[in-house]
Amino acid sequence: MFNLRKLALLGLLPLALAGCRQDMHDQPRFKPLAQSDFYADLRSARTPVEGTVARGQLHEDTYFYSGKIGSSAGDFMPFPVTEDVLARGRERFNIYCAPCHSRVGDGNGFIPSRGFPRKPPSYHSERLRRAPLGYFFDVITNGFGIMPDYASQIPPRDRWCIIAYIRALQLSQGATMADVPSGQKVPSEAPQFEEPGSGATLPVVAPKSANPQPEEPK
Amino acid sequence: MQIFHRSTNTISRATIYGAVFVVAALFWAAANIQRSPYVTYAGVARPQPVPFSHQHHVAGLGIDCRYCHTSVETSSFAGIPPTKTCMNCHSQIWTNAALLEPVRESYRSGKSLVWTRVNDLPDFVYFNHSIHINKGVGCNTCHGPVDRMPLMYNYASLQMEWCLDCHRAPDKYLRPRDQVFNMRYEPPASDKPVRLDGKDYTDQLALGADLIQKYKVRNPMDITTCSTCHR
């Protein structure tokens, strides 16, 4: 008799455990950007109290965080430009800027063609070729015209990397024969693509075949 | 007096013998239901306040994952873009579309859009996006063909056996870091080699083994201990 009762209790155990299971799956704690009934705006993510400075966020280097000296834009990089900086700049430029400005910076990106009232200016215009580096930093940080600010999407160091890369684009697009080291072939051959990119991906460069396509036998 | 016919002896034996199969079948059915989309929701699109199409934005327009999911490389959480990120473009494009009214309303009022979470790991699992990205796990290895998802669904079961499948043998899945966000990446094949440090690989296991060395992926013994994820 007792055994039977114990057996019945054992039978109920899985049900009790099943009850725990979902509680452990959905614990009553704040997960990133999750909704919370506790606050009036229903956000579990809170902004810091006004005036607080988080560790490591005291912006002492004002040029690094604003691109300005006093009220005018400065024209130097706050850190040395290395190959890594340019590579980082190219990667970030292609993510955040190229959708509108295009990968070469001529303003013919795909997104504006979908219905923007006007396309962004080319970096290769006289005005932007002469613009100081700090000016680009200010535009990325605060926006300009219909371009929104990218302060929350691109951290300051990446903004500077992008600016270094924009300068590289300007130099490459405005290059003349005199800039080409002797012995270098000019112009470089345009790459052949196998297929268009998906958009998120670069097009696949077709392998250079050593033998050109054989002609039709006669 | 004999109530039951002698043949019932055979029937009762067969029944006892058959019960083994019945019980086994029940376990089998339970295991399969537990792995099915009925429980895991794999492949099931959830209702969202705006029918956002990853297919359109990724494959159609060519926007990189990181344009919106900005913290995926540096944080445990990939990041859901604020409404302002939507408005970067939609202040100019489709400004009158009824479909986008919840987005504009959110931007005007400052109230968050309430998206339904699609990839929801149990809370007793510690998961960090950044380490997976930095060790060469592609987005679509776990999230599936997001560039072909008009509505978002979770691709994987998100069950522990699925996690362990990769943690036990990461060399079967890793890819070079510069290909992590490439939605069209194909694992190395003899006709489509994958290039890493000037070397062409035609075999995933060879590539995976070298990537484990290069990215210092810890050995399966370390990354399959309980406390790796249940901490």
Short mmCIF file of C-alpha atoms in Angstrom, two decimals:
data_model
loop_
_atom_site.label_atom_id
_atom_site.label_comp_id
_atom_site.label_asym_id
_atom_site.label_seq_id
_atom_site.Cartn_x
_atom_site.Cartn_y
_atom_site.Cartn_z
CA MET A 1 0.00 0.00 0.00
CA PHE A 2 2.75 2.42 1.03
CA ASN A 3 4.75 1.42 -1.97
CA LEU A 4 1.86 2.20 -4.21
CA ARG A 5 1.55 5.68 -2.69
CA LYS A 6 5.27 6.33 -3.12
CA LEU A 7 4.98 5.17 -6.70
CA ALA A 8 2.15 7.62 -7.30
CA LEU A 9 4.25 10.47 -5.85
CA LEU A 10 7.13 9.45 -8.09
CA GLY A 11 4.72 9.64 -10.99
CA LEU A 12 3.90 13.24 -10.11
CA LEU A 13 7.57 14.24 -9.93
CA PRO A 14 7.97 14.85 -13.68
CA LEU A 15 5.00 17.22 -13.59
CA ALA A 16 6.57 19.18 -10.74
CA LEU A 17 9.89 19.31 -12.57
CA ALA A 18 8.20 20.44 -15.75
CA GLY A 19 6.85 23.36 -13.75
CA CYS A 20 10.37 24.40 -12.73
CA ARG A 21 11.62 24.07 -16.22
CA GLN A 22 9.93 27.08 -17.74
CA ASP A 23 10.73 29.25 -14.71
CA MET A 24 14.38 28.53 -15.23
CA HIS A 25 14.05 29.26 -18.93
CA ASP A 26 12.54 32.67 -18.31
CA GLN A 27 14.15 34.03 -15.19
CA PRO A 28 12.83 37.27 -13.73
CA ARG A 29 15.92 39.32 -14.53
CA PHE A 30 16.66 42.06 -17.04
CA LYS A 31 17.97 40.86 -20.35
CA PRO A 32 19.52 43.32 -22.82
CA LEU A 33 16.90 45.68 -24.26
CA ALA A 34 14.07 43.51 -22.92
CA GLN A 35 10.77 44.95 -21.80
CA SER A 36 10.21 45.65 -18.12
CA ASP A 37 6.96 46.48 -16.37
CA PHE A 38 8.84 48.14 -13.54
CA TYR A 39 9.61 51.41 -15.33
CA ALA A 40 7.05 53.75 -16.82
CA ASP A 41 8.69 53.69 -20.28
CA LEU A 42 8.78 49.85 -20.17
CA ARG A 43 12.53 49.78 -20.80
CA SER A 44 14.85 47.66 -18.71
CA ALA A 45 17.83 49.48 -20.23
CA ARG A 46 18.29 52.72 -18.30
CA THR A 47 20.23 55.81 -19.23
CA PRO A 48 22.74 56.95 -16.63
CA VAL A 49 21.73 59.74 -14.29
CA GLU A 50 22.52 63.06 -15.91
CA GLY A 51 26.00 64.24 -15.14
CA THR A 52 27.46 60.82 -14.41
CA VAL A 53 30.62 59.79 -16.24
CA ALA A 54 31.15 56.10 -16.69
CA ARG A 55 34.59 54.65 -16.16
CA GLY A 56 36.64 55.18 -19.30
CA GLN A 57 34.20 57.67 -20.76
CA LEU A 58 35.72 60.90 -19.53
CA HIS A 59 36.35 62.61 -22.85
CA GLU A 60 39.48 64.53 -21.90
CA ASP A 61 40.94 64.44 -25.40
CA THR A 62 38.46 66.90 -26.91
CA TYR A 63 40.00 66.73 -30.39
CA PHE A 64 39.63 62.94 -30.49
CA TYR A 65 35.94 63.21 -29.57
CA SER A 66 34.98 66.30 -31.55
CA GLY A 67 37.48 66.80 -34.38
CA LYS A 68 37.60 70.46 -33.38
CA ILE A 69 40.19 72.77 -31.95
CA GLY A 70 38.21 75.50 -30.28
CA SER A 71 35.34 75.96 -32.69
CA SER A 72 37.14 75.24 -35.96
CA ALA A 73 37.79 71.83 -37.47
CA GLY A 74 41.31 70.50 -37.11
CA ASP A 75 43.17 68.85 -39.96
CA PHE A 76 45.29 66.09 -38.43
CA MET A 77 44.72 62.54 -37.24
CA PRO A 78 44.71 62.08 -33.46
CA PHE A 79 46.71 58.86 -33.87
CA PRO A 80 49.19 57.60 -36.47
CA VAL A 81 47.72 56.11 -39.63
CA THR A 82 48.95 52.59 -40.18
CA GLU A 83 47.88 49.92 -42.64
CA ASP A 84 45.67 48.45 -39.91
CA VAL A 85 43.94 51.79 -39.44
CA LEU A 86 43.20 52.04 -43.16
CA ALA A 87 41.99 48.42 -43.31
CA ARG A 88 39.68 49.07 -40.37
CA GLY A 89 38.53 52.29 -42.02
CA ARG A 90 37.73 50.52 -45.27
CA GLU A 91 35.76 47.80 -43.46
CA ARG A 92 33.74 50.32 -41.45
CA PHE A 93 33.28 52.63 -44.44
CA ASN A 94 31.83 49.77 -46.46
CA ILE A 95 29.41 48.90 -43.66
CA TYR A 96 28.13 52.32 -42.63
CA CYS A 97 28.92 54.78 -45.42
CA ALA A 98 28.95 52.84 -48.69
CA PRO A 99 25.18 52.17 -48.76
CA CYS A 100 24.73 55.85 -49.67
CA HIS A 101 28.18 57.18 -50.60
CA SER A 102 29.18 54.06 -52.64
CA ARG A 103 32.33 52.09 -52.14
CA VAL A 104 34.46 54.62 -54.02
CA GLY A 105 32.82 57.63 -52.39
CA ASP A 106 31.35 59.19 -55.52
CA GLY A 107 27.89 59.47 -53.95
CA ASN A 108 26.30 56.86 -56.21
CA GLY A 109 25.39 54.40 -53.47
CA PHE A 110 22.41 52.14 -53.92
CA ILE A 111 20.16 53.45 -51.13
CA PRO A 112 19.71 57.04 -52.42
CA SER A 113 18.67 55.59 -55.78
CA ARG A 114 15.65 54.09 -54.02
CA GLY A 115 14.04 57.49 -53.61
CA PHE A 116 16.17 60.03 -51.81
CA PRO A 117 15.40 63.60 -52.87
CA ARG A 118 19.09 63.99 -53.80
CA LYS A 119 22.18 61.89 -53.69
CA PRO A 120 25.10 62.60 -51.37
CA PRO A 121 27.96 64.73 -52.67
CA SER A 122 31.04 63.09 -54.12
CA TYR A 123 34.12 63.10 -51.88
CA HIS A 124 36.07 63.94 -54.98
CA SER A 125 34.61 67.39 -55.36
CA GLU A 126 36.95 70.30 -54.86
CA ARG A 127 35.12 71.37 -51.68
CA LEU A 128 35.43 68.01 -49.93
CA ARG A 129 38.99 67.40 -51.12
CA ARG A 130 39.97 70.58 -49.32
CA ALA A 131 37.81 69.94 -46.25
CA PRO A 132 39.84 69.36 -43.07
CA LEU A 133 39.71 65.92 -41.40
CA GLY A 134 37.89 67.35 -38.42
CA TYR A 135 35.05 68.45 -40.70
CA PHE A 136 34.36 64.83 -41.67
CA PHE A 137 34.45 63.86 -38.01
CA ASP A 138 31.89 66.50 -37.20
CA VAL A 139 29.58 65.36 -40.02
CA ILE A 140 29.75 61.71 -38.95
CA THR A 141 29.16 62.68 -35.32
CA ASN A 142 26.39 65.23 -35.80
CA GLY A 143 25.03 64.61 -39.27
CA PHE A 144 24.69 67.13 -42.10
CA GLY A 145 21.68 67.98 -44.25
CA ILE A 146 19.62 64.83 -44.68
CA MET A 147 22.49 62.65 -43.52
CA PRO A 148 21.71 61.51 -39.97
CA ASP A 149 24.38 61.32 -37.31
CA TYR A 150 26.25 58.06 -36.87
CA ALA A 151 27.45 58.73 -33.34
CA SER A 152 25.65 55.75 -31.87
CA GLN A 153 26.62 53.34 -34.64
CA ILE A 154 30.30 54.18 -35.10
CA PRO A 155 32.60 54.62 -32.09
CA PRO A 156 35.01 57.62 -32.23
CA ARG A 157 38.13 55.65 -33.10
CA ASP A 158 36.35 53.96 -36.01
CA ARG A 159 35.17 57.38 -37.21
CA TRP A 160 38.80 58.49 -37.46
CA CYS A 161 39.71 55.25 -39.26
CA ILE A 162 36.92 55.92 -41.75
CA ILE A 163 38.17 59.48 -42.26
CA ALA A 164 41.68 58.20 -42.98
CA TYR A 165 40.16 55.85 -45.54
CA ILE A 166 38.11 58.66 -47.12
CA ARG A 167 41.36 60.59 -47.60
CA ALA A 168 42.86 57.48 -49.21
CA LEU A 169 39.85 57.25 -51.52
CA GLN A 170 40.24 60.91 -52.45
CA LEU A 171 43.93 60.42 -53.21
CA SER A 172 43.25 57.30 -55.27
CA GLN A 173 40.42 58.85 -57.26
CA GLY A 174 42.38 62.03 -57.91
CA ALA A 175 45.65 60.33 -58.75
CA THR A 176 47.61 61.38 -61.82
CA MET A 177 50.30 59.69 -63.84
CA ALA A 178 52.93 61.50 -61.78
CA ASP A 179 51.75 59.61 -58.67
CA VAL A 180 52.52 56.25 -60.21
CA PRO A 181 55.87 54.75 -59.24
CA SER A 182 58.01 53.94 -62.25
CA GLY A 183 57.62 50.41 -63.55
CA GLN A 184 54.00 50.20 -62.42
CA LYS A 185 51.44 49.34 -65.07
CA VAL A 186 48.81 52.02 -65.59
CA PRO A 187 45.94 51.91 -65.53
CA SER A 188 45.53 48.75 -63.49
CA GLU A 189 43.26 46.28 -65.16
CA ALA A 190 39.66 46.40 -64.06
CA PRO A 191 38.76 43.19 -62.28
CA GLN A 192 36.36 40.79 -63.99
CA PHE A 193 33.48 39.64 -61.82
CA GLU A 194 31.92 36.21 -61.88
CA GLU A 195 28.59 37.34 -60.53
CA PRO A 196 27.12 40.39 -58.85
CA GLY A 197 27.40 40.56 -55.07
CA SER A 198 24.42 39.88 -52.90
CA GLY A 199 24.76 43.41 -51.69
CA ALA A 200 26.05 42.34 -48.32
CA THR A 201 28.88 40.64 -50.13
CA LEU A 202 31.44 41.78 -52.63
CA PRO A 203 31.11 40.35 -56.10
CA VAL A 204 33.28 37.32 -56.69
CA VAL A 205 36.31 38.17 -58.75
CA ALA A 206 36.66 35.76 -61.61
CA PRO A 207 39.98 33.88 -61.60
CA LYS A 208 42.33 35.08 -64.28
CA SER A 209 42.55 32.29 -66.77
CA ALA A 210 46.00 31.78 -68.26
CA ASN A 211 44.52 30.67 -71.54
CA PRO A 212 41.93 32.84 -73.18
CA GLN A 213 38.79 31.12 -74.36
CA PRO A 214 39.64 28.92 -77.36
CA GLU A 215 38.05 30.14 -80.52
CA GLU A 216 35.44 28.24 -82.38
CA PRO A 217 37.06 25.58 -84.57
CA LYS A 218 36.70 26.42 -88.21
CA MET B 1 -13.31 -24.27 -14.01
CA GLN B 2 -11.34 -22.63 -16.80
CA ILE B 3 -12.63 -19.11 -17.55
CA PHE B 4 -10.09 -18.12 -20.22
CA HIS B 5 -9.37 -20.15 -23.25
CA ARG B 6 -5.88 -21.60 -23.51
CA SER B 7 -5.06 -19.27 -26.39
CA THR B 8 -5.15 -16.26 -24.06
CA ASN B 9 -1.84 -17.47 -22.62
CA THR B 10 -0.24 -16.68 -25.94
CA ILE B 11 -2.05 -13.37 -26.18
CA SER B 12 -0.91 -12.29 -22.73
CA ARG B 13 2.68 -13.25 -23.50
CA ALA B 14 2.55 -11.31 -26.75
CA THR B 15 1.07 -8.35 -24.93
CA ILE B 16 3.83 -8.30 -22.32
CA TYR B 17 6.43 -8.65 -25.05
CA GLY B 18 4.71 -5.99 -27.15
CA ALA B 19 4.59 -3.58 -24.24
CA VAL B 20 8.36 -3.17 -24.54
CA PHE B 21 7.83 -1.81 -28.04
CA VAL B 22 4.91 0.34 -27.02
CA VAL B 23 6.96 1.96 -24.26
CA ALA B 24 9.94 2.38 -26.61
CA ALA B 25 7.66 3.97 -29.19
CA LEU B 26 6.36 6.40 -26.58
CA PHE B 27 9.92 7.45 -25.71
CA TRP B 28 10.73 7.77 -29.39
CA ALA B 29 7.66 9.93 -29.98
CA ALA B 30 8.43 12.10 -26.95
CA ALA B 31 12.03 12.63 -28.12
CA ASN B 32 10.85 13.60 -31.58
CA ILE B 33 8.19 15.99 -30.36
CA GLN B 34 10.81 17.59 -28.10
CA ARG B 35 13.05 18.21 -31.14
CA SER B 36 10.26 19.26 -33.47
CA PRO B 37 9.38 22.84 -34.40
CA TYR B 38 6.26 22.34 -32.27
CA VAL B 39 8.53 22.78 -29.26
CA THR B 40 11.56 24.63 -30.69
CA TYR B 41 9.67 26.96 -33.08
CA ALA B 42 12.49 26.42 -35.59
CA GLY B 43 11.37 27.69 -38.96
CA VAL B 44 8.27 29.40 -37.56
CA ALA B 45 8.01 33.13 -38.26
CA ARG B 46 6.67 35.13 -35.31
CA PRO B 47 4.29 38.05 -35.55
CA GLN B 48 6.12 41.39 -35.33
CA PRO B 49 4.89 44.98 -35.05
CA VAL B 50 6.39 45.66 -38.49
CA PRO B 51 6.89 42.85 -41.01
CA PHE B 52 10.58 43.63 -41.38
CA SER B 53 12.19 41.70 -44.21
CA HIS B 54 15.81 40.71 -43.75
CA GLN B 55 15.70 39.37 -47.30
CA HIS B 56 14.93 42.79 -48.71
CA HIS B 57 17.42 44.71 -46.59
CA VAL B 58 20.31 42.23 -46.78
CA ALA B 59 20.07 40.59 -50.19
CA GLY B 60 18.07 43.27 -51.96
CA LEU B 61 19.77 46.42 -50.68
CA GLY B 62 23.13 45.08 -49.57
CA ILE B 63 23.15 46.39 -46.02
CA ASP B 64 25.73 44.73 -43.81
CA CYS B 65 24.53 42.92 -40.66
CA ARG B 66 26.56 45.30 -38.55
CA TYR B 67 24.85 48.42 -39.87
CA CYS B 68 21.99 47.62 -37.49
CA HIS B 69 23.41 44.97 -35.15
CA THR B 70 26.26 47.24 -34.10
CA SER B 71 27.42 45.50 -30.94
CA VAL B 72 27.70 41.98 -32.32
CA GLU B 73 31.50 42.07 -32.54
CA THR B 74 32.16 43.52 -29.12
CA SER B 75 29.37 42.39 -26.84
CA SER B 76 27.42 39.37 -25.76
CA PHE B 77 24.33 40.91 -27.34
CA ALA B 78 24.15 41.62 -31.05
CA GLY B 79 21.91 44.62 -30.50
CA ILE B 80 18.46 45.47 -31.77
CA PRO B 81 18.69 48.76 -33.65
CA PRO B 82 16.97 51.78 -32.13
CA THR B 83 14.13 53.29 -34.15
CA LYS B 84 16.54 56.03 -35.19
CA THR B 85 18.53 53.51 -37.25
CA CYS B 86 15.38 52.70 -39.23
CA MET B 87 14.78 56.40 -39.72
CA ASN B 88 18.30 56.92 -41.10
CA CYS B 89 16.81 55.83 -44.41
CA HIS B 90 13.08 55.83 -43.78
CA SER B 91 12.99 59.54 -43.09
CA GLN B 92 13.62 59.72 -46.86
CA ILE B 93 12.28 56.49 -48.34
CA TRP B 94 8.72 55.14 -48.00
CA THR B 95 7.85 58.08 -45.79
CA ASN B 96 4.12 57.56 -46.30
CA ALA B 97 3.99 53.77 -46.27
CA ALA B 98 1.28 52.55 -43.91
CA LEU B 99 3.40 49.51 -43.14
CA LEU B 100 5.99 51.76 -41.53
CA GLU B 101 3.58 53.81 -39.44
CA PRO B 102 4.55 51.98 -36.20
CA VAL B 103 8.18 52.98 -36.88
CA ARG B 104 7.32 56.63 -37.42
CA GLU B 105 5.02 56.59 -34.41
CA SER B 106 7.84 55.16 -32.30
CA TYR B 107 10.20 57.86 -33.56
CA ARG B 108 7.71 60.66 -32.86
CA SER B 109 6.69 59.46 -29.41
CA GLY B 110 10.01 58.02 -28.25
CA LYS B 111 8.32 54.77 -27.29
CA SER B 112 10.22 51.62 -28.18
CA LEU B 113 8.99 49.26 -30.85
CA VAL B 114 8.18 45.99 -29.11
CA TRP B 115 9.69 43.26 -31.26
CA THR B 116 9.08 39.61 -30.53
CA ARG B 117 12.30 37.87 -29.70
CA VAL B 118 13.00 35.14 -32.23
CA ASN B 119 16.24 33.51 -31.11
CA ASP B 120 15.58 33.08 -27.40
CA LEU B 121 18.07 30.94 -25.53
CA PRO B 122 17.01 29.66 -22.10
CA ASP B 123 18.12 32.05 -19.36
CA PHE B 124 20.34 29.46 -17.73
CA VAL B 125 22.64 29.51 -20.76
CA TYR B 126 25.44 32.04 -20.96
CA PHE B 127 25.96 33.06 -24.56
CA ASN B 128 28.27 35.67 -26.02
CA HIS B 129 28.05 36.74 -29.66
CA SER B 130 31.43 38.47 -29.83
CA ILE B 131 33.56 35.44 -29.07
CA HIS B 132 31.77 33.36 -31.70
CA ILE B 133 32.20 36.08 -34.32
CA ASN B 134 35.87 36.55 -33.45
CA LYS B 135 36.64 32.84 -33.57
CA GLY B 136 35.22 32.52 -37.06
CA VAL B 137 31.65 31.30 -36.62
CA GLY B 138 29.62 32.73 -39.49
CA CYS B 139 26.31 34.48 -38.84
CA ASN B 140 24.45 32.04 -41.01
CA THR B 141 26.06 29.01 -39.39
CA CYS B 142 23.62 29.53 -36.52
CA HIS B 143 21.05 31.96 -37.95
CA GLY B 144 20.61 30.24 -41.28
CA PRO B 145 19.95 31.99 -44.59
CA VAL B 146 18.80 35.30 -43.09
CA ASP B 147 19.26 36.90 -46.51
CA ARG B 148 16.46 34.67 -47.73
CA MET B 149 14.05 35.26 -44.84
CA PRO B 150 11.23 37.67 -45.70
CA LEU B 151 10.06 37.19 -42.10
CA MET B 152 12.44 36.27 -39.33
CA TYR B 153 12.46 32.81 -37.85
CA ASN B 154 14.97 30.87 -35.82
CA TYR B 155 16.84 28.46 -38.01
CA ALA B 156 18.25 26.18 -35.36
CA SER B 157 16.57 24.31 -32.54
CA LEU B 158 18.74 26.20 -30.00
CA GLN B 159 18.79 23.00 -27.99
CA MET B 160 21.86 21.84 -26.12
CA GLU B 161 22.60 18.99 -28.50
CA TRP B 162 22.75 21.57 -31.28
CA CYS B 163 25.25 23.74 -29.37
CA LEU B 164 27.35 20.71 -28.53
CA ASP B 165 27.39 19.53 -32.11
CA CYS B 166 29.69 22.45 -32.91
CA HIS B 167 31.48 22.70 -29.56
CA ARG B 168 32.56 19.08 -29.91
CA ALA B 169 33.95 19.58 -33.42
CA PRO B 170 34.37 23.28 -34.29
CA ASP B 171 36.63 22.40 -37.22
CA LYS B 172 33.54 21.30 -39.13
CA TYR B 173 32.08 24.83 -39.08
CA LEU B 174 34.73 27.56 -38.72
CA ARG B 175 35.51 29.99 -41.52
CA PRO B 176 37.99 32.86 -41.96
CA ARG B 177 37.06 35.96 -39.95
CA ASP B 178 36.64 38.11 -43.04
CA GLN B 179 33.91 35.74 -44.24
CA VAL B 180 31.86 35.71 -41.03
CA PHE B 181 29.34 38.28 -42.29
CA ASN B 182 29.28 36.93 -45.83
CA MET B 183 25.83 35.43 -46.29
CA ARG B 184 26.94 33.73 -49.49
CA TYR B 185 30.01 32.05 -48.06
CA GLU B 186 30.42 28.48 -49.16
CA PRO B 187 32.63 26.02 -47.30
CA PRO B 188 35.71 24.99 -49.23
CA ALA B 189 35.20 22.53 -52.06
CA SER B 190 37.58 21.22 -54.66
CA ASP B 191 36.12 23.51 -57.33
CA LYS B 192 35.66 26.47 -54.94
CA PRO B 193 38.67 26.77 -52.66
CA VAL B 194 38.72 29.13 -49.69
CA ARG B 195 41.80 31.30 -49.35
CA LEU B 196 43.44 31.93 -46.00
CA ASP B 197 46.86 33.56 -45.61
CA GLY B 198 47.70 32.91 -49.24
CA LYS B 199 46.86 29.23 -49.06
CA ASP B 200 43.93 27.64 -50.87
CA TYR B 201 41.91 25.13 -48.92
CA THR B 202 39.63 22.63 -50.59
CA ASP B 203 38.73 20.69 -47.47
CA GLN B 204 36.73 22.08 -44.55
CA LEU B 205 38.43 19.91 -41.96
CA ALA B 206 41.89 21.08 -43.04
CA LEU B 207 40.73 24.71 -43.01
CA GLY B 208 38.98 24.22 -39.68
CA ALA B 209 42.06 22.67 -38.10
CA ASP B 210 44.23 25.60 -39.20
CA LEU B 211 41.66 28.16 -38.07
CA ILE B 212 41.56 26.54 -34.63
CA GLN B 213 45.33 27.08 -34.42
CA LYS B 214 45.21 30.59 -35.83
CA TYR B 215 42.31 31.86 -33.71
CA LYS B 216 43.37 29.88 -30.64
CA VAL B 217 40.06 28.05 -30.28
CA ARG B 218 40.23 26.00 -27.11
CA ASN B 219 40.00 22.24 -27.38
CA PRO B 220 36.64 20.46 -27.22
CA MET B 221 37.34 19.23 -23.70
CA ASP B 222 37.41 22.84 -22.51
CA ILE B 223 34.45 24.15 -24.45
CA THR B 224 32.17 21.25 -23.64
CA THR B 225 32.48 21.48 -19.85
CA CYS B 226 29.20 22.33 -18.14
CA SER B 227 30.46 25.66 -16.83
CA THR B 228 31.39 26.97 -20.28
CA CYS B 229 27.73 27.77 -20.88
CA HIS B 230 26.02 27.12 -17.54
CA ARG B 231 27.85 29.60 -15.40
#
